[in-house]
mmCIF file of C-alpha atoms and ligand atoms in Angstrom:
data_model
loop_
_atom_site.group_PDB
_atom_site.id
_atom_site.type_symbol
_atom_site.label_atom_id
_atom_site.label_comp_id
_atom_site.label_asym_id
_atom_site.label_seq_id
_atom_site.Cartn_x
_atom_site.Cartn_y
_atom_site.Cartn_z
ATOM 1 C CA MET X 164 -21.293 11.184 -7.820
ATOM 2 C CA LYS X 165 -17.622 11.372 -6.851
ATOM 3 C CA CYS X 166 -15.087 10.358 -9.551
ATOM 4 C CA VAL X 167 -11.691 8.617 -9.229
ATOM 5 C CA LEU X 168 -8.974 8.216 -11.823
ATOM 6 C CA SER X 169 -6.754 5.122 -11.792
ATOM 7 C CA ILE X 170 -3.421 5.533 -13.557
ATOM 8 C CA ALA X 171 -2.146 1.969 -13.615
ATOM 9 C CA GLY X 172 -1.401 -1.128 -15.689
ATOM 10 C CA SER X 173 -3.900 -3.541 -17.178
ATOM 11 C CA ASP X 174 -3.915 -7.134 -15.750
ATOM 12 C CA SER X 175 -5.337 -9.481 -18.378
ATOM 13 C CA SER X 176 -6.419 -11.943 -15.628
ATOM 14 C CA GLY X 177 -8.585 -9.251 -14.010
ATOM 15 C CA GLY X 178 -7.311 -9.545 -10.388
ATOM 16 C CA ALA X 179 -4.947 -6.669 -10.097
ATOM 17 C CA GLY X 180 -4.183 -3.365 -11.816
ATOM 18 C CA ILE X 181 -6.829 -1.316 -13.681
ATOM 19 C CA GLN X 182 -9.324 -4.167 -13.453
ATOM 20 C CA ALA X 183 -9.099 -4.465 -9.625
ATOM 21 C CA ASP X 184 -9.252 -0.727 -9.363
ATOM 22 C CA LEU X 185 -12.477 -0.382 -11.366
ATOM 23 C CA LYS X 186 -14.134 -3.277 -9.495
ATOM 24 C CA THR X 187 -13.176 -1.602 -6.212
ATOM 25 C CA MET X 188 -14.374 1.785 -7.257
ATOM 26 C CA ILE X 189 -17.749 0.511 -8.413
ATOM 27 C CA THR X 190 -18.344 -1.334 -5.155
ATOM 28 C CA ASN X 191 -17.194 1.672 -3.109
ATOM 29 C CA GLY X 192 -19.721 4.036 -4.612
ATOM 30 C CA VAL X 193 -17.542 6.158 -6.907
ATOM 31 C CA PHE X 194 -17.279 6.533 -10.717
ATOM 32 C CA GLY X 195 -13.981 5.006 -11.928
ATOM 33 C CA MET X 196 -11.898 6.360 -14.832
ATOM 34 C CA THR X 197 -8.596 5.123 -16.189
ATOM 35 C CA ALA X 198 -5.285 6.126 -17.766
ATOM 36 C CA ILE X 199 -3.441 2.979 -18.709
ATOM 37 C CA THR X 200 0.357 2.922 -18.313
ATOM 38 C CA ALA X 201 0.937 -0.532 -19.734
ATOM 39 C CA LEU X 202 -0.701 -3.735 -20.911
ATOM 40 C CA THR X 203 0.413 -6.889 -19.120
ATOM 41 C CA ALA X 204 -0.070 -10.432 -20.354
ATOM 42 C CA GLN X 205 -0.510 -11.844 -16.869
ATOM 43 C CA ASN X 206 -2.346 -14.449 -14.864
ATOM 44 C CA THR X 207 -2.304 -15.704 -11.276
ATOM 45 C CA THR X 208 0.996 -17.555 -11.820
ATOM 46 C CA GLY X 209 3.068 -14.730 -13.344
ATOM 47 C CA VAL X 210 3.537 -11.889 -15.763
ATOM 48 C CA ALA X 211 4.463 -13.213 -19.274
ATOM 49 C CA ASP X 212 4.975 -9.865 -20.986
ATOM 50 C CA VAL X 213 4.545 -6.072 -20.590
ATOM 51 C CA MET X 214 3.839 -3.463 -23.285
ATOM 52 C CA ASN X 215 4.240 0.145 -22.034
ATOM 53 C CA VAL X 216 2.331 3.022 -23.621
ATOM 54 C CA THR X 217 4.349 6.009 -24.714
ATOM 55 C CA PRO X 218 4.574 9.017 -22.436
ATOM 56 C CA GLU X 219 2.713 11.048 -25.051
ATOM 57 C CA PHE X 220 -0.235 8.641 -25.140
ATOM 58 C CA LEU X 221 -0.385 8.444 -21.367
ATOM 59 C CA ALA X 222 -0.487 12.267 -21.175
ATOM 60 C CA GLU X 223 -3.321 12.270 -23.745
ATOM 61 C CA GLN X 224 -5.381 9.862 -21.644
ATOM 62 C CA ILE X 225 -4.793 11.945 -18.485
ATOM 63 C CA ASP X 226 -5.655 15.183 -20.376
ATOM 64 C CA ALA X 227 -8.837 13.587 -21.795
ATOM 65 C CA VAL X 228 -10.038 12.758 -18.343
ATOM 66 C CA PHE X 229 -9.115 16.005 -16.503
ATOM 67 C CA GLU X 230 -10.365 18.337 -19.244
ATOM 68 C CA ASP X 231 -13.804 16.772 -18.977
ATOM 69 C CA ILE X 232 -14.388 15.184 -15.575
ATOM 70 C CA HIS X 233 -12.035 16.472 -12.900
ATOM 71 C CA PRO X 234 -11.373 13.489 -10.568
ATOM 72 C CA ASP X 235 -11.932 13.869 -6.823
ATOM 73 C CA ALA X 236 -9.050 11.505 -6.214
ATOM 74 C CA VAL X 237 -6.324 9.813 -8.222
ATOM 75 C CA LYS X 238 -4.827 6.356 -7.587
ATOM 76 C CA ILE X 239 -1.483 5.484 -9.154
ATOM 77 C CA GLY X 240 -0.335 1.885 -9.488
ATOM 78 C CA MET X 241 2.117 0.117 -11.845
ATOM 79 C CA VAL X 242 4.418 2.491 -13.692
ATOM 80 C CA SER X 243 7.392 0.726 -15.327
ATOM 81 C CA GLU X 244 9.330 3.445 -17.044
ATOM 82 C CA PRO X 245 10.859 6.668 -15.568
ATOM 83 C CA ASP X 246 9.505 8.807 -18.480
ATOM 84 C CA LEU X 247 5.932 7.662 -17.610
ATOM 85 C CA VAL X 248 6.440 8.702 -14.002
ATOM 86 C CA ALA X 249 7.685 12.156 -15.186
ATOM 87 C CA THR X 250 4.635 12.571 -17.387
ATOM 88 C CA ILE X 251 2.240 11.651 -14.576
ATOM 89 C CA VAL X 252 3.809 14.166 -12.207
ATOM 90 C CA GLN X 253 3.848 16.905 -14.827
ATOM 91 C CA ARG X 254 0.130 16.411 -15.723
ATOM 92 C CA LEU X 255 -1.047 16.002 -12.114
ATOM 93 C CA GLN X 256 0.695 19.232 -11.123
ATOM 94 C CA TYR X 257 -0.700 21.094 -14.149
ATOM 95 C CA TYR X 258 -4.258 20.073 -13.164
ATOM 96 C CA LYS X 259 -3.646 20.597 -9.411
ATOM 97 C CA ALA X 260 -4.890 17.063 -8.673
ATOM 98 C CA GLN X 261 -6.027 16.442 -5.137
ATOM 99 C CA ASN X 262 -6.170 13.216 -2.981
ATOM 100 C CA ILE X 263 -3.316 11.374 -4.719
ATOM 101 C CA VAL X 264 -2.817 7.815 -3.552
ATOM 102 C CA VAL X 265 0.373 6.119 -4.832
ATOM 103 C CA ASP X 266 0.880 2.358 -4.570
ATOM 104 C CA PRO X 267 4.589 2.191 -5.393
ATOM 105 C CA VAL X 268 4.278 -1.142 -7.199
ATOM 106 C CA MET X 269 7.666 -2.839 -7.705
ATOM 107 C CA VAL X 270 7.053 -6.595 -7.758
ATOM 108 C CA ALA X 271 3.785 -8.595 -8.445
ATOM 109 C CA THR X 272 2.479 -11.080 -5.834
ATOM 110 C CA SER X 273 3.681 -13.818 -8.234
ATOM 111 C CA GLY X 274 7.299 -12.458 -7.927
ATOM 112 C CA SER X 275 7.599 -10.722 -11.352
ATOM 113 C CA SER X 276 9.288 -7.371 -11.459
ATOM 114 C CA LEU X 277 7.024 -4.523 -12.579
ATOM 115 C CA ALA X 278 9.323 -1.440 -12.308
ATOM 116 C CA LYS X 279 12.894 -0.765 -13.286
ATOM 117 C CA ASP X 280 15.396 0.500 -10.676
ATOM 118 C CA SER X 281 15.617 3.823 -12.540
ATOM 119 C CA THR X 282 11.790 4.095 -12.241
ATOM 120 C CA VAL X 283 11.987 3.665 -8.528
ATOM 121 C CA VAL X 284 14.535 6.448 -8.373
ATOM 122 C CA MET X 285 12.221 8.727 -10.431
ATOM 123 C CA MET X 286 9.200 7.835 -8.225
ATOM 124 C CA ARG X 287 11.137 8.665 -5.151
ATOM 125 C CA GLU X 288 12.386 12.011 -6.483
ATOM 126 C CA GLN X 289 9.224 13.220 -8.240
ATOM 127 C CA LEU X 290 6.014 11.204 -7.627
ATOM 128 C CA LEU X 291 6.056 10.197 -3.986
ATOM 129 C CA PRO X 292 6.612 13.766 -2.704
ATOM 130 C CA ILE X 293 3.359 14.966 -4.379
ATOM 131 C CA ALA X 294 1.280 12.070 -2.931
ATOM 132 C CA THR X 295 -1.289 12.490 -0.203
ATOM 133 C CA VAL X 296 -0.424 8.946 0.932
ATOM 134 C CA ILE X 297 1.801 6.165 -0.404
ATOM 135 C CA THR X 298 1.074 2.496 0.317
ATOM 136 C CA PRO X 299 4.340 0.425 0.141
ATOM 137 C CA ASN X 300 4.278 -3.222 1.207
ATOM 138 C CA ILE X 301 7.217 -4.549 3.333
ATOM 139 C CA PRO X 302 9.663 -5.191 0.505
ATOM 140 C CA GLU X 303 8.833 -1.794 -1.075
ATOM 141 C CA SER X 304 9.233 -0.110 2.302
ATOM 142 C CA GLU X 305 12.661 -1.783 2.694
ATOM 143 C CA VAL X 306 13.762 -0.387 -0.694
ATOM 144 C CA LEU X 307 12.437 3.114 0.000
ATOM 145 C CA ALA X 308 13.796 3.336 3.538
ATOM 146 C CA GLY X 309 17.001 1.353 2.901
ATOM 147 C CA ILE X 310 16.521 -0.766 5.993
ATOM 148 C CA ASN X 311 15.495 -4.353 6.740
ATOM 149 C CA ILE X 312 12.070 -4.881 8.264
ATOM 150 C CA LYS X 313 11.733 -7.823 10.669
ATOM 151 C CA SER X 314 9.309 -6.461 13.259
ATOM 152 C CA GLU X 315 6.536 -3.854 13.771
ATOM 153 C CA VAL X 316 9.169 -1.554 15.392
ATOM 154 C CA ASP X 317 11.133 -1.802 12.135
ATOM 155 C CA MET X 318 7.911 -0.883 10.240
ATOM 156 C CA GLU X 319 7.689 2.238 12.423
ATOM 157 C CA HIS X 320 11.316 3.171 11.735
ATOM 158 C CA ALA X 321 10.891 2.648 7.973
ATOM 159 C CA ALA X 322 7.588 4.553 7.720
ATOM 160 C CA LYS X 323 8.955 7.455 9.641
ATOM 161 C CA LYS X 324 12.187 7.614 7.563
ATOM 162 C CA ILE X 325 10.280 7.546 4.313
ATOM 163 C CA GLY X 326 7.659 10.005 5.408
ATOM 164 C CA ASP X 327 10.115 12.518 6.861
ATOM 165 C CA GLU X 328 12.366 12.279 3.817
ATOM 166 C CA LEU X 329 9.621 12.523 1.179
ATOM 167 C CA GLY X 330 7.097 14.708 3.025
ATOM 168 C CA CYS X 331 4.143 12.393 2.364
ATOM 169 C CA SER X 332 1.979 10.173 4.576
ATOM 170 C CA VAL X 333 3.043 6.492 4.465
ATOM 171 C CA LEU X 334 0.919 3.456 4.925
ATOM 172 C CA CYS X 335 3.379 0.549 5.429
ATOM 173 C CA LYS X 336 1.269 -2.578 4.675
ATOM 174 C CA GLY X 337 1.923 -5.708 6.727
ATOM 175 C CA GLY X 338 0.457 -8.307 4.343
ATOM 176 C CA HIS X 339 3.942 -9.895 3.768
ATOM 177 C CA ARG X 340 4.504 -10.578 7.435
ATOM 178 C CA VAL X 341 3.699 -14.028 8.849
ATOM 179 C CA ASN X 342 1.485 -13.037 11.774
ATOM 180 C CA ASP X 343 -1.402 -10.572 11.790
ATOM 181 C CA ALA X 344 -1.892 -8.351 8.752
ATOM 182 C CA ASN X 345 -1.411 -5.070 10.574
ATOM 183 C CA ASP X 346 -0.756 -1.878 8.558
ATOM 184 C CA LEU X 347 0.929 1.260 9.921
ATOM 185 C CA LEU X 348 0.184 4.816 8.928
ATOM 186 C CA TYR X 349 2.820 7.534 9.533
ATOM 187 C CA ASP X 350 1.090 10.815 8.967
ATOM 188 C CA HIS X 351 3.287 13.887 9.647
ATOM 189 C CA GLY X 352 4.712 12.786 12.968
ATOM 190 C CA LYS X 353 1.804 10.606 14.108
ATOM 191 C CA PHE X 354 1.559 6.762 14.029
ATOM 192 C CA THR X 355 -1.778 4.908 13.634
ATOM 193 C CA TRP X 356 -1.950 1.135 13.530
ATOM 194 C CA PHE X 357 -4.711 -0.648 11.607
ATOM 195 C CA LYS X 358 -5.018 -4.033 13.086
ATOM 196 C CA GLY X 359 -6.178 -6.828 10.824
ATOM 197 C CA GLU X 360 -6.535 -10.491 11.577
ATOM 198 C CA ARG X 361 -4.701 -12.619 8.996
ATOM 199 C CA ILE X 362 -7.344 -14.338 6.863
ATOM 200 C CA ASP X 363 -6.383 -17.857 5.880
ATOM 201 C CA ASN X 364 -6.576 -17.385 2.136
ATOM 202 C CA PRO X 365 -3.565 -17.870 -0.200
ATOM 203 C CA ASN X 366 -5.362 -15.893 -2.939
ATOM 204 C CA THR X 367 -4.082 -12.407 -2.459
ATOM 205 C CA HIS X 368 -3.405 -11.326 -6.062
ATOM 206 C CA GLY X 369 -4.256 -7.625 -6.294
ATOM 207 C CA THR X 370 -4.764 -6.908 -2.596
ATOM 208 C CA GLY X 371 -2.466 -3.843 -2.826
ATOM 209 C CA CYS X 372 -4.375 -2.485 -5.821
ATOM 210 C CA THR X 373 -7.697 -3.036 -4.073
ATOM 211 C CA LEU X 374 -6.636 -1.358 -0.853
ATOM 212 C CA SER X 375 -5.213 1.748 -2.609
ATOM 213 C CA SER X 376 -8.240 2.121 -4.830
ATOM 214 C CA ALA X 377 -10.598 1.807 -1.851
ATOM 215 C CA ILE X 378 -8.549 4.438 0.026
ATOM 216 C CA ALA X 379 -8.758 6.801 -3.010
ATOM 217 C CA SER X 380 -12.553 6.200 -3.274
ATOM 218 C CA ASN X 381 -13.020 7.024 0.367
ATOM 219 C CA LEU X 382 -10.886 10.151 0.177
ATOM 220 C CA ALA X 383 -13.003 11.281 -2.880
ATOM 221 C CA LYS X 384 -16.077 10.869 -0.800
ATOM 222 C CA GLY X 385 -14.661 13.253 1.840
ATOM 223 C CA GLN X 386 -13.406 10.798 4.521
ATOM 224 C CA ASP X 387 -10.290 11.885 6.405
ATOM 225 C CA LEU X 388 -7.211 9.762 5.805
ATOM 226 C CA VAL X 389 -7.529 7.554 8.911
ATOM 227 C CA ASN X 390 -11.181 6.644 8.212
ATOM 228 C CA ALA X 391 -10.447 6.192 4.468
ATOM 229 C CA ILE X 392 -7.801 3.584 5.362
ATOM 230 C CA ARG X 393 -9.929 1.966 8.054
ATOM 231 C CA LEU X 394 -12.884 1.473 5.765
ATOM 232 C CA ALA X 395 -10.606 0.339 2.899
ATOM 233 C CA LYS X 396 -9.031 -2.345 5.075
ATOM 234 C CA GLU X 397 -12.529 -3.495 6.153
ATOM 235 C CA TYR X 398 -13.549 -3.779 2.558
ATOM 236 C CA LEU X 399 -10.437 -5.738 1.588
ATOM 237 C CA SER X 400 -10.867 -8.156 4.541
ATOM 238 C CA ARG X 401 -14.437 -8.868 3.515
ATOM 239 C CA ALA X 402 -13.322 -9.425 -0.066
ATOM 240 C CA LEU X 403 -10.558 -11.865 1.119
ATOM 241 C CA ASP X 404 -13.039 -13.571 3.447
ATOM 242 C CA GLN X 405 -15.172 -14.728 0.483
ATOM 243 C CA GLN X 406 -12.547 -17.411 -0.275
ATOM 244 C CA LEU X 407 -12.757 -17.139 -4.018
ATOM 245 C CA ASN X 408 -10.423 -19.675 -5.525
ATOM 246 C CA LEU X 409 -9.544 -19.021 -9.172
ATOM 247 C CA GLY X 410 -6.482 -19.945 -11.276
ATOM 248 C CA HIS X 411 -3.398 -22.028 -10.609
ATOM 249 C CA GLY X 412 -1.434 -19.465 -8.566
ATOM 250 C CA SER X 413 -2.323 -16.805 -6.081
ATOM 251 C CA GLY X 414 -5.819 -15.861 -7.242
ATOM 252 C CA PRO X 415 -7.873 -12.696 -7.008
ATOM 253 C CA VAL X 416 -10.238 -11.526 -4.246
ATOM 254 C CA ASP X 417 -14.032 -11.386 -4.676
ATOM 255 C CA HIS X 418 -15.402 -7.852 -4.907
ATOM 256 C CA ALA X 419 -19.046 -8.875 -5.376
ATOM 257 C CA PHE X 420 -19.877 -9.863 -1.790
ATOM 258 C CA ASP X 421 -22.660 -7.291 -1.431
ATOM 259 C CA LEU X 422 -24.247 -8.552 -4.655
ATOM 260 C CA LYS X 423 -24.439 -12.181 -3.606
ATOM 261 C CA GLY X 424 -28.027 -13.297 -3.858
ATOM 262 C CA LYS X 425 -28.891 -10.637 -6.454
ATOM 263 C CA PHE X 426 -27.486 -12.692 -9.321
ATOM 264 C CA SER X 427 -27.105 -16.401 -9.664
ATOM 265 C CA ARG X 428 -23.465 -17.638 -9.876
HETATM 266 N N1 LIG D 974 -4.042 -12.973 4.414
HETATM 267 C C1 LIG D 974 -4.440 -11.692 4.702
HETATM 268 N N2 LIG D 974 -5.427 -11.485 5.579
HETATM 269 C C2 LIG D 974 -5.839 -10.177 5.841
HETATM 270 N N3 LIG D 974 -5.309 -9.088 5.224
HETATM 271 C C3 LIG D 974 -4.305 -9.278 4.336
HETATM 272 C C4 LIG D 974 -3.810 -10.628 3.994
HETATM 273 N N4 LIG D 974 -2.803 -10.431 3.082
HETATM 274 C C5 LIG D 974 -2.745 -9.121 2.825
HETATM 275 N N5 LIG D 974 -3.614 -8.391 3.603
HETATM 276 C C6 LIG D 974 -3.809 -6.982 3.611
HETATM 277 O O1 LIG D 974 -3.921 -6.613 2.253
HETATM 278 C C7 LIG D 974 -3.431 -5.284 2.057
HETATM 279 C C8 LIG D 974 -2.353 -5.311 0.992
HETATM 280 O O2 LIG D 974 -1.166 -5.767 1.623
HETATM 281 P P1 LIG D 974 0.086 -6.459 0.955
HETATM 282 O O3 LIG D 974 1.207 -6.275 1.895
HETATM 283 O O4 LIG D 974 -0.276 -7.884 0.542
HETATM 284 O O5 LIG D 974 0.244 -5.615 -0.394
HETATM 285 P P2 LIG D 974 0.865 -5.810 -1.773
HETATM 286 O O6 LIG D 974 2.008 -6.759 -1.622
HETATM 287 O O7 LIG D 974 1.164 -4.496 -2.269
HETATM 288 O O8 LIG D 974 -0.269 -6.413 -2.623
HETATM 289 P P3 LIG D 974 -0.226 -7.072 -4.095
HETATM 290 O O9 LIG D 974 -0.499 -8.494 -3.883
HETATM 291 O O10 LIG D 974 -1.359 -6.379 -4.805
HETATM 292 O O11 LIG D 974 1.098 -6.723 -4.682
HETATM 293 C C9 LIG D 974 -2.954 -4.802 3.429
HETATM 294 O O12 LIG D 974 -4.007 -4.094 4.065
HETATM 295 C C10 LIG D 974 -2.692 -6.147 4.174
HETATM 296 O O13 LIG D 974 -2.679 -5.992 5.573
HETATM 297 C C1 LIG D 975 -0.972 -4.482 -13.757
HETATM 298 C C2 LIG D 975 -0.589 -4.789 -12.356
HETATM 299 N N1 LIG D 975 -0.472 -3.845 -11.494
HETATM 300 C C3 LIG D 975 -0.176 -4.152 -10.173
HETATM 301 C C4 LIG D 975 0.169 -5.434 -9.832
HETATM 302 C C5 LIG D 975 0.529 -5.704 -8.382
HETATM 303 O O1 LIG D 975 -0.252 -6.581 -7.753
HETATM 304 C C6 LIG D 975 0.059 -6.405 -10.805
HETATM 305 N N2 LIG D 975 0.299 -7.730 -10.528
HETATM 306 N N3 LIG D 975 -0.285 -6.085 -12.080
#
């Protein structure tokens, strides 16, 4: 059994963060573990409050996991404070962690900010350069590259600029564009497009968390980066296709599509 660690925030409404990560890992055939960076009081309409853990307690969680069950991959999501970013980097380097997928979460689907500006600076300087792949959405790519993105050519410029500056592979996600949901990988000089038909479903809370956790699960199982992303995108499209409709805002996706028929709903 391959094991994946999620270092991320908890979403009380279950659609994003740690909760989305664990659901994704279980349905992608790996054993999921967690180190929680923050509790959020959150639902499909917004984030009411955030309580960060201390850097010391985050380090204790990461140590508890690595000293017992060395993860085959690590997914990193919401990290609000610069000190927490520094702690993660220090512990992952100490344990020589492999297959690090960073979703540089800045703003929730509902529009609430999830990371301070000083945190983004710290991520850029310390965390992103040690990642195997990072998965910014369009607004996050604009911040990291410092350019506006209006077209797929702009996505290529942004992904190349980020990847060349930080030395990591970059998956620039196209979910925030209006036409097809095409994602672009820039992997050390090479572009690969992952074409995705836009699914007519306004419930996209946690799609970024789901995609990055599925990529980490596939890397843990030994897939190369391109196949890990291709399979993760197929998984997310199927989860979106279920048309789950929960809550009063942008609701979560349905991870249980393979279990339909096994349990009554
Ligand atoms: N309506 C859609 N149909 C198909 N795929 C989609 C749709 N919306 C988003 N995606 C896909 O979902 C993944 C996440 O992309 P997105 O750009 O929404 O990330 P995000 O903004 O980080 O997500 P989050 O909502 O978790 O913050 C990408 O693979 C994107 O192409
Ligand atoms: C805890 C958490 N992590 C990530 C996101 C981004 O979707 C969110 N809304 N909440």
